[in-house]
CSV table of C-alpha atoms in Angstrom, one decimal:
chain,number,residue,atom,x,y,z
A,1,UNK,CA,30.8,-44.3,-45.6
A,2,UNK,CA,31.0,-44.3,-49.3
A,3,UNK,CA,28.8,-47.1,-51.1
A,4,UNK,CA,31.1,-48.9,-53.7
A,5,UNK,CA,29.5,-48.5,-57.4
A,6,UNK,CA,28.7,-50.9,-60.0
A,7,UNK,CA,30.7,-48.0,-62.4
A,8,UNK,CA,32.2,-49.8,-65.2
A,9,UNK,CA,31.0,-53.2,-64.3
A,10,UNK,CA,28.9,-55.6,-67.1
A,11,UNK,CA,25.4,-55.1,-66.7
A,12,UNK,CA,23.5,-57.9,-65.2
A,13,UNK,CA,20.5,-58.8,-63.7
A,14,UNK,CA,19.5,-57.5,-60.5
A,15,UNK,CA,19.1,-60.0,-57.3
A,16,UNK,CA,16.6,-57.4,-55.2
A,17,UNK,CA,15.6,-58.4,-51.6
A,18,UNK,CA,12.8,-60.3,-51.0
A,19,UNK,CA,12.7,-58.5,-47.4
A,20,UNK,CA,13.8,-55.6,-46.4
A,21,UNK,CA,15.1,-56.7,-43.1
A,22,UNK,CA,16.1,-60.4,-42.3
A,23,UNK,CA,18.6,-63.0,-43.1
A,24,UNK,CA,20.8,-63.4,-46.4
A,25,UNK,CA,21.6,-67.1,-47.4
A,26,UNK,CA,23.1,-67.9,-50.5
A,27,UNK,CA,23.7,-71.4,-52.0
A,28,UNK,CA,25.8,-72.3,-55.2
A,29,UNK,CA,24.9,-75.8,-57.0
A,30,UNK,CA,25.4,-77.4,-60.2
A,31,UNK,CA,21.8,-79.8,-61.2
A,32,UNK,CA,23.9,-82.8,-60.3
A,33,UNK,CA,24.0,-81.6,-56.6
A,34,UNK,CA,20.4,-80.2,-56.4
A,35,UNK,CA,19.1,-83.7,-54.2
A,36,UNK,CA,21.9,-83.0,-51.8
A,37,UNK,CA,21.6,-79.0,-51.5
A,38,UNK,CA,17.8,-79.9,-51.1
A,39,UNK,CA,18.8,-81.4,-47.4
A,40,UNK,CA,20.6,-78.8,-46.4
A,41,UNK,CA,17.5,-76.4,-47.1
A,42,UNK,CA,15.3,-78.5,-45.7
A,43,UNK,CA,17.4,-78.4,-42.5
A,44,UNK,CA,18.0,-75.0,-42.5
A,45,UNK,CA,13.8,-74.2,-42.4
A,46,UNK,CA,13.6,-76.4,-39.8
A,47,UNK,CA,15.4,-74.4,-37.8
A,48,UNK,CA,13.9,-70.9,-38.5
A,49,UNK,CA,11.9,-68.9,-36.9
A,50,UNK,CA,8.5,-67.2,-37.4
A,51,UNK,CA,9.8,-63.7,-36.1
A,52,UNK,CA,12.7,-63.5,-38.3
A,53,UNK,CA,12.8,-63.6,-42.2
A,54,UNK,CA,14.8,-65.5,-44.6
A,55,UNK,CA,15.8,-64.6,-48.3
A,56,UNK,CA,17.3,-67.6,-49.6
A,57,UNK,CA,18.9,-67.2,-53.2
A,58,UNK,CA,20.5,-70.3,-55.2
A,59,UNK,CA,22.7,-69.4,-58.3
A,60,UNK,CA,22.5,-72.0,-60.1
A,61,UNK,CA,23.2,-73.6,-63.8
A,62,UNK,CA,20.5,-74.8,-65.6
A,63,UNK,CA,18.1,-76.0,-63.3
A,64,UNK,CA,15.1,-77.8,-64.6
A,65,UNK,CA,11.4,-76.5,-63.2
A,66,UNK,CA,10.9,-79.6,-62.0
A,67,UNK,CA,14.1,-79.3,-59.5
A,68,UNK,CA,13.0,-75.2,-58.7
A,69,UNK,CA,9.6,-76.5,-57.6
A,70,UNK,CA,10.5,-79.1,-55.4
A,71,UNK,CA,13.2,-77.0,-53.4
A,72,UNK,CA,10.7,-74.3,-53.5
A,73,UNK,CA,7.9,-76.6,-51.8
A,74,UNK,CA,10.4,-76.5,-48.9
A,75,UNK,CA,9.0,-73.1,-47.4
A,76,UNK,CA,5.4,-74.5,-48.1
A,77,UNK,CA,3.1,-71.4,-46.8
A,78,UNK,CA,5.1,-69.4,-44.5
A,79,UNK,CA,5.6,-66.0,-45.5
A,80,UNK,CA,8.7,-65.4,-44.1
A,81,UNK,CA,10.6,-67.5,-46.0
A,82,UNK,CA,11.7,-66.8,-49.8
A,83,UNK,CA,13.6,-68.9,-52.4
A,84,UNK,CA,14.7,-67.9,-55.8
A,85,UNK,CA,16.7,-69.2,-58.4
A,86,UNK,CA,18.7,-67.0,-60.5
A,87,UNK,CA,21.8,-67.9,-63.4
A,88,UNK,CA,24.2,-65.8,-63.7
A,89,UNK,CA,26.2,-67.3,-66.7
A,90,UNK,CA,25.8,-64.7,-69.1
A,91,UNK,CA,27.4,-62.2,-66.5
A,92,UNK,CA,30.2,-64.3,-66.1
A,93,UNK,CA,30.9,-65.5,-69.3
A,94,UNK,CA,31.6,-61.7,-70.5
A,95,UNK,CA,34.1,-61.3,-67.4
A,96,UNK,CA,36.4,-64.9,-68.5
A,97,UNK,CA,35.7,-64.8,-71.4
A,98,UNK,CA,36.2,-68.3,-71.7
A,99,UNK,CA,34.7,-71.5,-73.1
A,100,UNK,CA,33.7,-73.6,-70.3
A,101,UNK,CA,31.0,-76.4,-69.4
A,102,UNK,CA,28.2,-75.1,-67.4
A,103,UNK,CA,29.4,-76.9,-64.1
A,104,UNK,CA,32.6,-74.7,-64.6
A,105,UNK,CA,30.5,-72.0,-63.9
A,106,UNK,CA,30.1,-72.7,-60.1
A,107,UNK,CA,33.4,-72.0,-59.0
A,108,UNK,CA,33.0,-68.3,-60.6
A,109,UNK,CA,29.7,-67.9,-59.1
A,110,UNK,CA,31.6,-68.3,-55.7
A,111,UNK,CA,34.4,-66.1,-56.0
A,112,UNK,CA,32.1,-63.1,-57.4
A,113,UNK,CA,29.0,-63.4,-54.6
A,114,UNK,CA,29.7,-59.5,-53.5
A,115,UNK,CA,28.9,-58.5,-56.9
A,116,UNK,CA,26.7,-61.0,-58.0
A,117,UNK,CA,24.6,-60.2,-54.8
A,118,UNK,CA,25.0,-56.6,-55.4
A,119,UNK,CA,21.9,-55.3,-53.5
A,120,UNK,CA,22.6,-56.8,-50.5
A,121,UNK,CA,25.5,-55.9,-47.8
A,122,UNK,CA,25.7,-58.6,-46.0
A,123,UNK,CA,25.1,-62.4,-47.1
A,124,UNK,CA,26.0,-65.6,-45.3
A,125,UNK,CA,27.0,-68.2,-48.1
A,126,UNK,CA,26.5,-72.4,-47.1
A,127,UNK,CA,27.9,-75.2,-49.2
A,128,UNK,CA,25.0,-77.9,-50.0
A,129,UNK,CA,27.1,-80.4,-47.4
A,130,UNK,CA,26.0,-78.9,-44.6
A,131,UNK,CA,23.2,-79.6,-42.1
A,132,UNK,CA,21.6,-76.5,-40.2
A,133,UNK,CA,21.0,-77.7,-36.2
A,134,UNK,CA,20.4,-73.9,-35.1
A,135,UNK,CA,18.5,-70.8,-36.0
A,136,UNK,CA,21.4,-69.0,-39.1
A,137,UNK,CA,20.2,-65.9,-38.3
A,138,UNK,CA,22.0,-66.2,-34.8
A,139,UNK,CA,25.0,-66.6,-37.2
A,140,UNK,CA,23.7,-63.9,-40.0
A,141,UNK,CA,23.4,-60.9,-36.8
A,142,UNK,CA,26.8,-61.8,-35.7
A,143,UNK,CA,29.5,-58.2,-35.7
A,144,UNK,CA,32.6,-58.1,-37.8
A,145,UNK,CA,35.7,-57.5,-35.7
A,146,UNK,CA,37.3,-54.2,-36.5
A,147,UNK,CA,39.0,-54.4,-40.0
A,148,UNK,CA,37.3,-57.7,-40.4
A,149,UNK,CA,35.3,-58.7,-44.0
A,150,UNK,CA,34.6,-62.3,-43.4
A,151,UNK,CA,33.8,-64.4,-40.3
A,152,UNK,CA,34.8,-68.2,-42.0
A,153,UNK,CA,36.8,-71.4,-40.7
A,154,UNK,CA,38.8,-73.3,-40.2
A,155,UNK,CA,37.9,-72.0,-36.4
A,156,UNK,CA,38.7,-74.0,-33.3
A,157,UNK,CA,41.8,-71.9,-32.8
A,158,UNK,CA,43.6,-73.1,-35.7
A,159,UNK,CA,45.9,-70.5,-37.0
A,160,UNK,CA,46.4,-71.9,-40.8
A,161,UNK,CA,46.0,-70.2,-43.9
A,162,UNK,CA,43.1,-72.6,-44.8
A,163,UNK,CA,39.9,-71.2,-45.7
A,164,UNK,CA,36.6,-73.2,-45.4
A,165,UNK,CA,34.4,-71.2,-48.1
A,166,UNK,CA,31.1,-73.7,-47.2
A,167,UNK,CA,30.0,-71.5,-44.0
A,168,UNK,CA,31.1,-67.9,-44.8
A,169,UNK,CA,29.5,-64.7,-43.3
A,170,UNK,CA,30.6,-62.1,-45.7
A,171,UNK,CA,30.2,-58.1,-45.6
A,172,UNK,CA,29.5,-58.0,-49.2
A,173,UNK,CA,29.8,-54.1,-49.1
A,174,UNK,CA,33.0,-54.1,-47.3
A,175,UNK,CA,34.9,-56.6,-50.0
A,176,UNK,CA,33.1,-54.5,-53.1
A,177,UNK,CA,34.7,-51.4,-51.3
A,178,UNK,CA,38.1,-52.9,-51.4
A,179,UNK,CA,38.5,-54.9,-54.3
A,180,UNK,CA,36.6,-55.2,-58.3
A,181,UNK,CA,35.8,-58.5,-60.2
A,182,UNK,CA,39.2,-58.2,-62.6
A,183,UNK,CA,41.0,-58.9,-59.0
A,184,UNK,CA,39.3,-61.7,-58.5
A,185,UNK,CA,39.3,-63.3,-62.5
A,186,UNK,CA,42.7,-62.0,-62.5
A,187,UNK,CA,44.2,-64.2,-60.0
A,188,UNK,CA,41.7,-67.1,-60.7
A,189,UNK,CA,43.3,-67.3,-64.3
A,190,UNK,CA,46.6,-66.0,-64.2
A,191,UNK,CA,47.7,-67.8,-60.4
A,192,UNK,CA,45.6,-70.9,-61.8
A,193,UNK,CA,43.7,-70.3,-58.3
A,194,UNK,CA,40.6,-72.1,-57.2
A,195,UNK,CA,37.9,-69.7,-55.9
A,196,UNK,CA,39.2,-70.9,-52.1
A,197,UNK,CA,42.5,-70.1,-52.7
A,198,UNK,CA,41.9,-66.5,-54.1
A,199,UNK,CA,39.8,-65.8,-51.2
A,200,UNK,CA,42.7,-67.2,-49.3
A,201,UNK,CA,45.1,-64.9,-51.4
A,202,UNK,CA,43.4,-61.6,-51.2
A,203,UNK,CA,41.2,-61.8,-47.6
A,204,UNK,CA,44.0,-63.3,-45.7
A,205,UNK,CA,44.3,-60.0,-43.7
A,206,UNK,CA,40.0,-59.5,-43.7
A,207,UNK,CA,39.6,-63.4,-42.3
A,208,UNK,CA,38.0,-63.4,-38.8
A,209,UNK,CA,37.7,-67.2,-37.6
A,210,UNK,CA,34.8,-68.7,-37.0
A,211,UNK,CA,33.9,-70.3,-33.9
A,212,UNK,CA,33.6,-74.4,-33.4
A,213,UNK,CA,30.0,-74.4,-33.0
A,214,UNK,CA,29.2,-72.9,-36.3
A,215,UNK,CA,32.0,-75.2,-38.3
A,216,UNK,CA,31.6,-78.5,-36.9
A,217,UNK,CA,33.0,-80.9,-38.9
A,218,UNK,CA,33.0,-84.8,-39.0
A,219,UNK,CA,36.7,-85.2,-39.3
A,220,UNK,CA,37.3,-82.9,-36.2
A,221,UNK,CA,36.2,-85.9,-34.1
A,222,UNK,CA,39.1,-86.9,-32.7
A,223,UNK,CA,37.4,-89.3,-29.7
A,224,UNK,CA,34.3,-91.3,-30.9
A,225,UNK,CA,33.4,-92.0,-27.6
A,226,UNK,CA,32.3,-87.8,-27.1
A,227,UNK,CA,30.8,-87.6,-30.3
A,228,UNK,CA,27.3,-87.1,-28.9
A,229,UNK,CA,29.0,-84.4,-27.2
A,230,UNK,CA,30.3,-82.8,-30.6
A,231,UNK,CA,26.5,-83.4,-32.0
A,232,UNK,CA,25.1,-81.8,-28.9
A,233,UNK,CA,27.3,-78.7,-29.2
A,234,UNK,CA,26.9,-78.3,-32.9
A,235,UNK,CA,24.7,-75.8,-34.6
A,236,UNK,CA,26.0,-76.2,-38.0
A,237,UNK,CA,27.8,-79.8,-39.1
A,238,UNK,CA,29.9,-79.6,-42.2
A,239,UNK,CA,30.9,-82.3,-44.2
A,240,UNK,CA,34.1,-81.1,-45.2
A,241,UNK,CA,36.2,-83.7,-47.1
A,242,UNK,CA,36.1,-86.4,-49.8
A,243,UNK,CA,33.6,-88.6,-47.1
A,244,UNK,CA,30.5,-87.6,-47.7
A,245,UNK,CA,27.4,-89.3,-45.7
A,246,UNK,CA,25.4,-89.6,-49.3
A,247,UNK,CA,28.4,-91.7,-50.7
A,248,UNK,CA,29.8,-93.1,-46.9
A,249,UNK,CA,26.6,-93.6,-44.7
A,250,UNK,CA,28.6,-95.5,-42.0
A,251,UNK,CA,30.8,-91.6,-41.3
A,252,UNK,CA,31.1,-90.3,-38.5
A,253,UNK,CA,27.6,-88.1,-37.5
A,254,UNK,CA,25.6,-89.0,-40.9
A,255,UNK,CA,22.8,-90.0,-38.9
A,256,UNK,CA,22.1,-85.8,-38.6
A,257,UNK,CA,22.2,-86.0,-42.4
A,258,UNK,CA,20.2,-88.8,-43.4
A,259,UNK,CA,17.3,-87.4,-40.7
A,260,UNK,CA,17.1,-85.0,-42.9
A,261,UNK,CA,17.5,-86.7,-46.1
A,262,UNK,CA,14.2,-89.0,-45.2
A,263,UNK,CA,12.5,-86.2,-45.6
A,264,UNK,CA,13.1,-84.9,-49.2
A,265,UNK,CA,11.8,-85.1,-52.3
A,266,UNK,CA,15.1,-86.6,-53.3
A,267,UNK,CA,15.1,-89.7,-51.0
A,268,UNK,CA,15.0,-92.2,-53.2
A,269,UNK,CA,17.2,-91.0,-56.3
A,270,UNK,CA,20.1,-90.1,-53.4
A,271,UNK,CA,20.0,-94.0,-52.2
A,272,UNK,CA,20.2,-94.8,-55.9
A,273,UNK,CA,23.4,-93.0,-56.4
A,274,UNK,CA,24.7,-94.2,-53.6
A,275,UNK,CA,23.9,-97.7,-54.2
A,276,UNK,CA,25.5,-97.2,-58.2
A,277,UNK,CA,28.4,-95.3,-55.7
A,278,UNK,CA,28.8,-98.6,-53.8
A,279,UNK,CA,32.5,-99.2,-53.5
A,280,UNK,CA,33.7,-102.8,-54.4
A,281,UNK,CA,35.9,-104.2,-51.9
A,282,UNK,CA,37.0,-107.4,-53.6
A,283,UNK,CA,40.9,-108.3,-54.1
A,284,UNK,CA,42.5,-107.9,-57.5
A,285,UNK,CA,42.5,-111.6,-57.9
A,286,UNK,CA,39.1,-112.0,-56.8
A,287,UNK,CA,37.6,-109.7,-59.6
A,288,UNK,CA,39.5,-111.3,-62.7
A,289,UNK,CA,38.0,-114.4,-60.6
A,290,UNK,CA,34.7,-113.5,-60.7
A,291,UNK,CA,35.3,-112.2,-64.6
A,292,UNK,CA,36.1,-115.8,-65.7
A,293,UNK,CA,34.4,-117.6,-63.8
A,294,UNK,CA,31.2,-115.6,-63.3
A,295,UNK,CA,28.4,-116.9,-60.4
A,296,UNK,CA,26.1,-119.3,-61.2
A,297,UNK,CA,28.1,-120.4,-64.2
A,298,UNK,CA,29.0,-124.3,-64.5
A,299,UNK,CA,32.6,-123.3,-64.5
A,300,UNK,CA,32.4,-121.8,-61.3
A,301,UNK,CA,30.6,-124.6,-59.8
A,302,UNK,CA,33.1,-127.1,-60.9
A,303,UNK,CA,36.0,-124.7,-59.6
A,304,UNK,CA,34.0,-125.2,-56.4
A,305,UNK,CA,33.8,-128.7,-56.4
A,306,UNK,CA,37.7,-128.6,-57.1
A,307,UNK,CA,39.0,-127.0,-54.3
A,308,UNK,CA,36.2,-127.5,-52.0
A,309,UNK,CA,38.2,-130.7,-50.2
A,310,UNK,CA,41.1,-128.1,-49.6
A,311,UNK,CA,38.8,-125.3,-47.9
């Protein structure tokens, strides 16, 4: 079968394999959401195996060497295990050519992986909400159903047009052999599409679901009493959704996540967001309350002493 070509494409640096055989994983993260990609990595070693080999690449936007050296230190010695960092703003930027904030970047990064990844066929791409229970390269060696591109959710039978881009097996070749970067900035700009929704748009027909296990996702708990069940079962759990165990750590199966989270480099400054994240749950009245009468003020004492006898 004919190899798609990088003819008339933009130049750009080259993402070579590490290995020439093993599993592909690709992250995308902005530097705000380093600490919580850093879990998922840290879960996802913990589950791999010394026969198989792993070439984990991050596109990222501006990272700091301080935050590359500390998600590095994740593979610690083992050989067959490879992180890199690469930035691929420059590409981009030619292709919108657009002013935009770095963090704008991400969403781009996203929609152009098959080209971006150019060297490699297949890659399996993992949103930093996720936690890794299982071996990925189970998931990486998994076939494409005929006239299939991408194994994705939603899953668990559900027949919508939703598209879960946070656990996505992709044959990279396969999409660069159908479609070219303009298809993808085209509808990302001119449909005012996010990168899910162009995916959505042009893979419809390419989109394989895929299965429960690998998509398990908090909000898919439907009877709390068989949640171990759901954690048994799981090899992957995605935290799909605005709740987030980092910003909600009473949700349903965060204990998976903070396990994990113990472990990092990033402990500490994720329970400081959190805690500067720390929703107020006090009335209307009560906070213009507190504003004028502030605690441990005199006038809040003699309110107190007020309406004490009617309490």
């Amino acid at each position: 079968m004919k190899k798609a070509t990088l003819k008339g494409m933009i130049a750009m640096e080259k993402i070579k394999k590490s290995f020439q055989e093993g599993t592909v994983i690709v992250y995308v993260t902005s530097v705000g959401y380093l600490p919580i990609m850093n879990v998922s990595i840290q879960s996802l070693i913990s589950q791999c195996k010394a026969e198989n080999h792993y070439d984990i690449v991050i596109l990222d936007t501006n990272a700091d060497q301080f935050d590359k050296k500390n998600v590095k230190m994740l593979a610690g010695e083992k050989k067959n295990i490879s992180i890199r960092f690469f930035e691929p703003i420059a590409w981009v930027k030619k292709l919108i050519s657009l002013e935009i904030t770095l963090e704008a970047y991400t969403p781009y990064f996203r929609a152009l992986l098959p080209w971006i990844m150019y060297e490699y066929d297949k890659i399996l791409y993992l949103g930093a909400d996720t936690i890794i229970k299982h071996d990925v390269a189970e998931l990486y060696n998994k076939a494409f159903p005929e006239q299939k591109l991408v194994l994705s959710g939603p899953g668990h039978g559900d027949t919508s047009n939703e598209f879960d881009f946070d656990v996505m097996l992709m044959d990279a070749e396969g999409v660069r052999r159908q479609f070219q970067p303009k298809d993808i900035i085209n509808v990302m700009l001119n449909e005012g599409m996010n990168e899910c929704q162009t995916y959505a748009h042009l893979l419809q027909q390419y989109i394989h679901p895929l299965s429960a296990e690998w998509d398990t996702q908090p909000k898919r708990v439907i009877d709390i009493n068989k949640m171990d069940e759901f954690r048994i079962k799981a090899k992957l759990i995605h935290y799909k959704g605005e709740q987030k165990p980092w910003t909600d750590p009473l949700m349903i199966l965060m204990e998976d996540w903070w396990i994990v989270a113990r472990c990092t480099a990033y402990y500490e400054e994720i329970v400081r967001r959190m805690c500067l994240y720390a929703p107020d749950n006090r009335s209307g009245i009560r906070v213009v309350m507190d504003e004028i009468f502030p605690k441990g003020s005199k006038r809040r004492a003699i309110v107190k002493s007020i309406i004490k006898p009617f309490v």
